[in-house]
Amino acid sequence: MRHAFGFVLGVLLTPALVYGSAWGYVQAGQSFDGTGQAITDRTRIYGAFALLAAVGLVMGVIIVARWASPLVSLVPAFALLGLSAWFLADPGRALDLPGQVPPAGDLDSGLRMLLGSGVYAMMGFALLMPAWAPRRWGSGRDEDAAGFDF
């Protein structure tokens, strides 16, 4: 049951991580002037950094949580690594995908930039690491009971 819940949670977290990081990237990029070296919209950049920090926090919790099924991190890892591999094999079709999936607009450029720059591959490899820990695949009930001496 733990792995079924982990699979469903992984499926739900995948678009949240992808869209959250892309939207934060776009909002941060639109809120400063790189040539003038000045922030043009402080409210927007604070919101963008808060969203990017939330994406990083969720990824960190997924990576280090011993109670979570490895499928919570494995599903988004395979999705991100598969998307990155598809980009390397056929960049034109992979970069066309964000235009076919709602919502459209500025978010598409964020999805394309993070995919093309390898950020999604990096996120995928980071999320792949917890699946290699053997204790994440077990139930953990025997370890918890043996660890408490009252």
PDB file of C-alpha atoms in Angstrom:
ATOM      1  CA  MET A   1       0.000   0.000   0.000  1.00  0.00           C
ATOM      2  CA  ARG A   2       2.901   2.328   0.782  1.00  0.00           C
ATOM      3  CA  HIS A   3       4.287   1.933  -2.732  1.00  0.00           C
ATOM      4  CA  ALA A   4       0.871   2.479  -4.346  1.00  0.00           C
ATOM      5  CA  PHE A   5       0.486   5.725  -2.407  1.00  0.00           C
ATOM      6  CA  GLY A   6       4.071   6.631  -3.332  1.00  0.00           C
ATOM      7  CA  PHE A   7       3.363   6.038  -7.012  1.00  0.00           C
ATOM      8  CA  VAL A   8       0.257   8.252  -6.943  1.00  0.00           C
ATOM      9  CA  LEU A   9       2.110  10.949  -5.029  1.00  0.00           C
ATOM     10  CA  GLY A  10       4.976  10.761  -7.529  1.00  0.00           C
ATOM     11  CA  VAL A  11       2.575  11.178 -10.433  1.00  0.00           C
ATOM     12  CA  LEU A  12       1.023  14.219  -8.752  1.00  0.00           C
ATOM     13  CA  LEU A  13       4.381  15.765  -7.837  1.00  0.00           C
ATOM     14  CA  THR A  14       5.870  15.465 -11.321  1.00  0.00           C
ATOM     15  CA  PRO A  15       3.887  18.288 -12.980  1.00  0.00           C
ATOM     16  CA  ALA A  16       4.111  20.355  -9.792  1.00  0.00           C
ATOM     17  CA  LEU A  17       7.913  20.212  -9.874  1.00  0.00           C
ATOM     18  CA  VAL A  18       8.128  20.800 -13.633  1.00  0.00           C
ATOM     19  CA  TYR A  19       5.627  23.649 -13.839  1.00  0.00           C
ATOM     20  CA  GLY A  20       6.682  25.193 -10.526  1.00  0.00           C
ATOM     21  CA  SER A  21      10.321  25.425 -11.516  1.00  0.00           C
ATOM     22  CA  ALA A  22       9.475  26.719 -15.011  1.00  0.00           C
ATOM     23  CA  TRP A  23       7.061  29.361 -13.754  1.00  0.00           C
ATOM     24  CA  GLY A  24       9.506  30.501 -11.071  1.00  0.00           C
ATOM     25  CA  TYR A  25      12.278  30.720 -13.652  1.00  0.00           C
ATOM     26  CA  VAL A  26      10.157  32.848 -16.009  1.00  0.00           C
ATOM     27  CA  GLN A  27       8.918  35.164 -13.256  1.00  0.00           C
ATOM     28  CA  ALA A  28      12.428  35.659 -11.898  1.00  0.00           C
ATOM     29  CA  GLY A  29      13.757  36.385 -15.374  1.00  0.00           C
ATOM     30  CA  GLN A  30      11.066  38.993 -16.028  1.00  0.00           C
ATOM     31  CA  SER A  31      11.643  40.816 -12.765  1.00  0.00           C
ATOM     32  CA  PHE A  32      15.204  42.022 -13.253  1.00  0.00           C
ATOM     33  CA  ASP A  33      17.268  43.795 -15.869  1.00  0.00           C
ATOM     34  CA  GLY A  34      20.487  41.889 -16.482  1.00  0.00           C
ATOM     35  CA  THR A  35      22.164  44.625 -18.457  1.00  0.00           C
ATOM     36  CA  GLY A  36      21.312  47.357 -15.976  1.00  0.00           C
ATOM     37  CA  GLN A  37      21.962  45.018 -13.044  1.00  0.00           C
ATOM     38  CA  ALA A  38      18.808  46.083 -11.247  1.00  0.00           C
ATOM     39  CA  ILE A  39      15.662  44.418  -9.952  1.00  0.00           C
ATOM     40  CA  THR A  40      12.668  45.941 -11.711  1.00  0.00           C
ATOM     41  CA  ASP A  41       9.853  44.226  -9.784  1.00  0.00           C
ATOM     42  CA  ARG A  42      10.689  43.205  -6.230  1.00  0.00           C
ATOM     43  CA  THR A  43       7.318  41.628  -5.490  1.00  0.00           C
ATOM     44  CA  ARG A  44       7.562  39.372  -8.527  1.00  0.00           C
ATOM     45  CA  ILE A  45      11.127  38.304  -7.831  1.00  0.00           C
ATOM     46  CA  TYR A  46      10.331  37.547  -4.183  1.00  0.00           C
ATOM     47  CA  GLY A  47       7.388  35.394  -5.275  1.00  0.00           C
ATOM     48  CA  ALA A  48       9.512  33.658  -7.913  1.00  0.00           C
ATOM     49  CA  PHE A  49      12.285  32.912  -5.438  1.00  0.00           C
ATOM     50  CA  ALA A  50       9.739  31.672  -2.896  1.00  0.00           C
ATOM     51  CA  LEU A  51       8.283  29.292  -5.485  1.00  0.00           C
ATOM     52  CA  LEU A  52      11.732  28.051  -6.527  1.00  0.00           C
ATOM     53  CA  ALA A  53      12.610  27.565  -2.865  1.00  0.00           C
ATOM     54  CA  ALA A  54       9.385  25.588  -2.374  1.00  0.00           C
ATOM     55  CA  VAL A  55      10.258  23.356  -5.340  1.00  0.00           C
ATOM     56  CA  GLY A  56      13.716  22.823  -3.847  1.00  0.00           C
ATOM     57  CA  LEU A  57      12.232  22.103  -0.425  1.00  0.00           C
ATOM     58  CA  VAL A  58       9.804  19.528  -1.832  1.00  0.00           C
ATOM     59  CA  MET A  59      12.639  17.877  -3.748  1.00  0.00           C
ATOM     60  CA  GLY A  60      14.771  17.829  -0.600  1.00  0.00           C
ATOM     61  CA  VAL A  61      12.005  16.258   1.470  1.00  0.00           C
ATOM     62  CA  ILE A  62      11.411  13.648  -1.233  1.00  0.00           C
ATOM     63  CA  ILE A  63      15.112  12.845  -1.353  1.00  0.00           C
ATOM     64  CA  VAL A  64      15.797  12.510   2.377  1.00  0.00           C
ATOM     65  CA  ALA A  65      12.464  11.235   3.729  1.00  0.00           C
ATOM     66  CA  ARG A  66      13.062   7.694   4.973  1.00  0.00           C
ATOM     67  CA  TRP A  67       9.340   7.097   5.487  1.00  0.00           C
ATOM     68  CA  ALA A  68       8.513   7.760   1.831  1.00  0.00           C
ATOM     69  CA  SER A  69       8.315   5.057  -0.768  1.00  0.00           C
ATOM     70  CA  PRO A  70      11.102   5.338  -3.331  1.00  0.00           C
ATOM     71  CA  LEU A  71       8.399   5.625  -5.989  1.00  0.00           C
ATOM     72  CA  VAL A  72       7.681   9.164  -4.753  1.00  0.00           C
ATOM     73  CA  SER A  73      11.056  10.194  -6.162  1.00  0.00           C
ATOM     74  CA  LEU A  74      11.410   7.536  -8.845  1.00  0.00           C
ATOM     75  CA  VAL A  75       8.348   8.561 -10.880  1.00  0.00           C
ATOM     76  CA  PRO A  76       9.393  12.229 -11.288  1.00  0.00           C
ATOM     77  CA  ALA A  77      13.009  11.140 -11.821  1.00  0.00           C
ATOM     78  CA  PHE A  78      12.076   8.859 -14.715  1.00  0.00           C
ATOM     79  CA  ALA A  79       9.793  11.531 -16.195  1.00  0.00           C
ATOM     80  CA  LEU A  80      12.472  14.236 -16.026  1.00  0.00           C
ATOM     81  CA  LEU A  81      15.247  11.959 -17.274  1.00  0.00           C
ATOM     82  CA  GLY A  82      13.023  10.616 -20.050  1.00  0.00           C
ATOM     83  CA  LEU A  83      12.135  14.132 -21.149  1.00  0.00           C
ATOM     84  CA  SER A  84      15.818  15.087 -21.107  1.00  0.00           C
ATOM     85  CA  ALA A  85      16.789  12.002 -23.108  1.00  0.00           C
ATOM     86  CA  TRP A  86      14.038  12.781 -25.603  1.00  0.00           C
ATOM     87  CA  PHE A  87      15.454  16.307 -25.907  1.00  0.00           C
ATOM     88  CA  LEU A  88      18.908  14.904 -26.652  1.00  0.00           C
ATOM     89  CA  ALA A  89      17.519  12.463 -29.240  1.00  0.00           C
ATOM     90  CA  ASP A  90      15.080  14.818 -30.986  1.00  0.00           C
ATOM     91  CA  PRO A  91      15.340  18.412 -29.723  1.00  0.00           C
ATOM     92  CA  GLY A  92      12.820  19.844 -32.178  1.00  0.00           C
ATOM     93  CA  ARG A  93       9.955  17.587 -31.142  1.00  0.00           C
ATOM     94  CA  ALA A  94      10.823  17.759 -27.445  1.00  0.00           C
ATOM     95  CA  LEU A  95      10.875  21.556 -27.475  1.00  0.00           C
ATOM     96  CA  ASP A  96       7.562  21.577 -29.353  1.00  0.00           C
ATOM     97  CA  LEU A  97       5.831  19.666 -26.540  1.00  0.00           C
ATOM     98  CA  PRO A  98       5.308  22.665 -24.173  1.00  0.00           C
ATOM     99  CA  GLY A  99       3.316  24.423 -26.916  1.00  0.00           C
ATOM    100  CA  GLN A 100       0.923  21.465 -27.100  1.00  0.00           C
ATOM    101  CA  VAL A 101       0.302  21.148 -23.342  1.00  0.00           C
ATOM    102  CA  PRO A 102      -1.722  23.778 -21.472  1.00  0.00           C
ATOM    103  CA  PRO A 103      -1.224  26.383 -20.144  1.00  0.00           C
ATOM    104  CA  ALA A 104       0.398  28.348 -22.939  1.00  0.00           C
ATOM    105  CA  GLY A 105       2.279  31.617 -22.826  1.00  0.00           C
ATOM    106  CA  ASP A 106       5.387  32.562 -20.911  1.00  0.00           C
ATOM    107  CA  LEU A 107       5.437  29.201 -19.162  1.00  0.00           C
ATOM    108  CA  ASP A 108       6.360  27.531 -22.456  1.00  0.00           C
ATOM    109  CA  SER A 109       9.611  29.475 -22.657  1.00  0.00           C
ATOM    110  CA  GLY A 110      10.472  28.471 -19.091  1.00  0.00           C
ATOM    111  CA  LEU A 111       9.822  24.811 -19.835  1.00  0.00           C
ATOM    112  CA  ARG A 112      11.977  25.006 -22.967  1.00  0.00           C
ATOM    113  CA  MET A 113      14.834  26.840 -21.254  1.00  0.00           C
ATOM    114  CA  LEU A 114      15.014  24.488 -18.274  1.00  0.00           C
ATOM    115  CA  LEU A 115      14.831  21.463 -20.550  1.00  0.00           C
ATOM    116  CA  GLY A 116      17.447  22.788 -22.958  1.00  0.00           C
ATOM    117  CA  SER A 117      19.830  23.900 -20.229  1.00  0.00           C
ATOM    118  CA  GLY A 118      19.833  20.503 -18.510  1.00  0.00           C
ATOM    119  CA  VAL A 119      18.169  21.628 -15.288  1.00  0.00           C
ATOM    120  CA  TYR A 120      15.487  18.954 -15.626  1.00  0.00           C
ATOM    121  CA  ALA A 121      18.180  16.295 -16.141  1.00  0.00           C
ATOM    122  CA  MET A 122      19.916  17.506 -12.968  1.00  0.00           C
ATOM    123  CA  MET A 123      16.651  17.386 -11.034  1.00  0.00           C
ATOM    124  CA  GLY A 124      15.972  13.908 -12.408  1.00  0.00           C
ATOM    125  CA  PHE A 125      19.354  12.547 -11.309  1.00  0.00           C
ATOM    126  CA  ALA A 126      18.939  14.087  -7.854  1.00  0.00           C
ATOM    127  CA  LEU A 127      15.524  12.428  -7.501  1.00  0.00           C
ATOM    128  CA  LEU A 128      16.894   9.112  -8.770  1.00  0.00           C
ATOM    129  CA  MET A 129      19.397   8.720  -5.923  1.00  0.00           C
ATOM    130  CA  PRO A 130      16.956   7.742  -3.108  1.00  0.00           C
ATOM    131  CA  ALA A 131      15.787   4.710  -5.093  1.00  0.00           C
ATOM    132  CA  TRP A 132      19.214   3.118  -4.596  1.00  0.00           C
ATOM    133  CA  ALA A 133      18.845   2.951  -0.815  1.00  0.00           C
ATOM    134  CA  PRO A 134      17.658  -0.605   0.014  1.00  0.00           C
ATOM    135  CA  ARG A 135      15.940   0.440   3.252  1.00  0.00           C
ATOM    136  CA  ARG A 136      13.567   2.713   1.309  1.00  0.00           C
ATOM    137  CA  TRP A 137      12.056  -0.337  -0.404  1.00  0.00           C
ATOM    138  CA  GLY A 138      11.256  -2.160   2.873  1.00  0.00           C
ATOM    139  CA  SER A 139       8.392  -1.394   5.199  1.00  0.00           C
ATOM    140  CA  GLY A 140      10.664  -0.204   7.995  1.00  0.00           C
ATOM    141  CA  ARG A 141       8.434  -1.662  10.720  1.00  0.00           C
ATOM    142  CA  ASP A 142      11.064  -4.053  12.113  1.00  0.00           C
ATOM    143  CA  GLU A 143      13.667  -1.276  12.260  1.00  0.00           C
ATOM    144  CA  ASP A 144      11.344   1.081  14.126  1.00  0.00           C
ATOM    145  CA  ALA A 145      10.347  -1.530  16.718  1.00  0.00           C
ATOM    146  CA  ALA A 146      13.942  -2.621  17.359  1.00  0.00           C
ATOM    147  CA  GLY A 147      15.186   0.968  17.629  1.00  0.00           C
ATOM    148  CA  PHE A 148      13.075   1.901  20.683  1.00  0.00           C
ATOM    149  CA  ASP A 149      14.141   0.544  24.082  1.00  0.00           C
ATOM    150  CA  PHE A 150      11.911   1.817  26.860  1.00  0.00           C
TER     151      PHE A 150
END
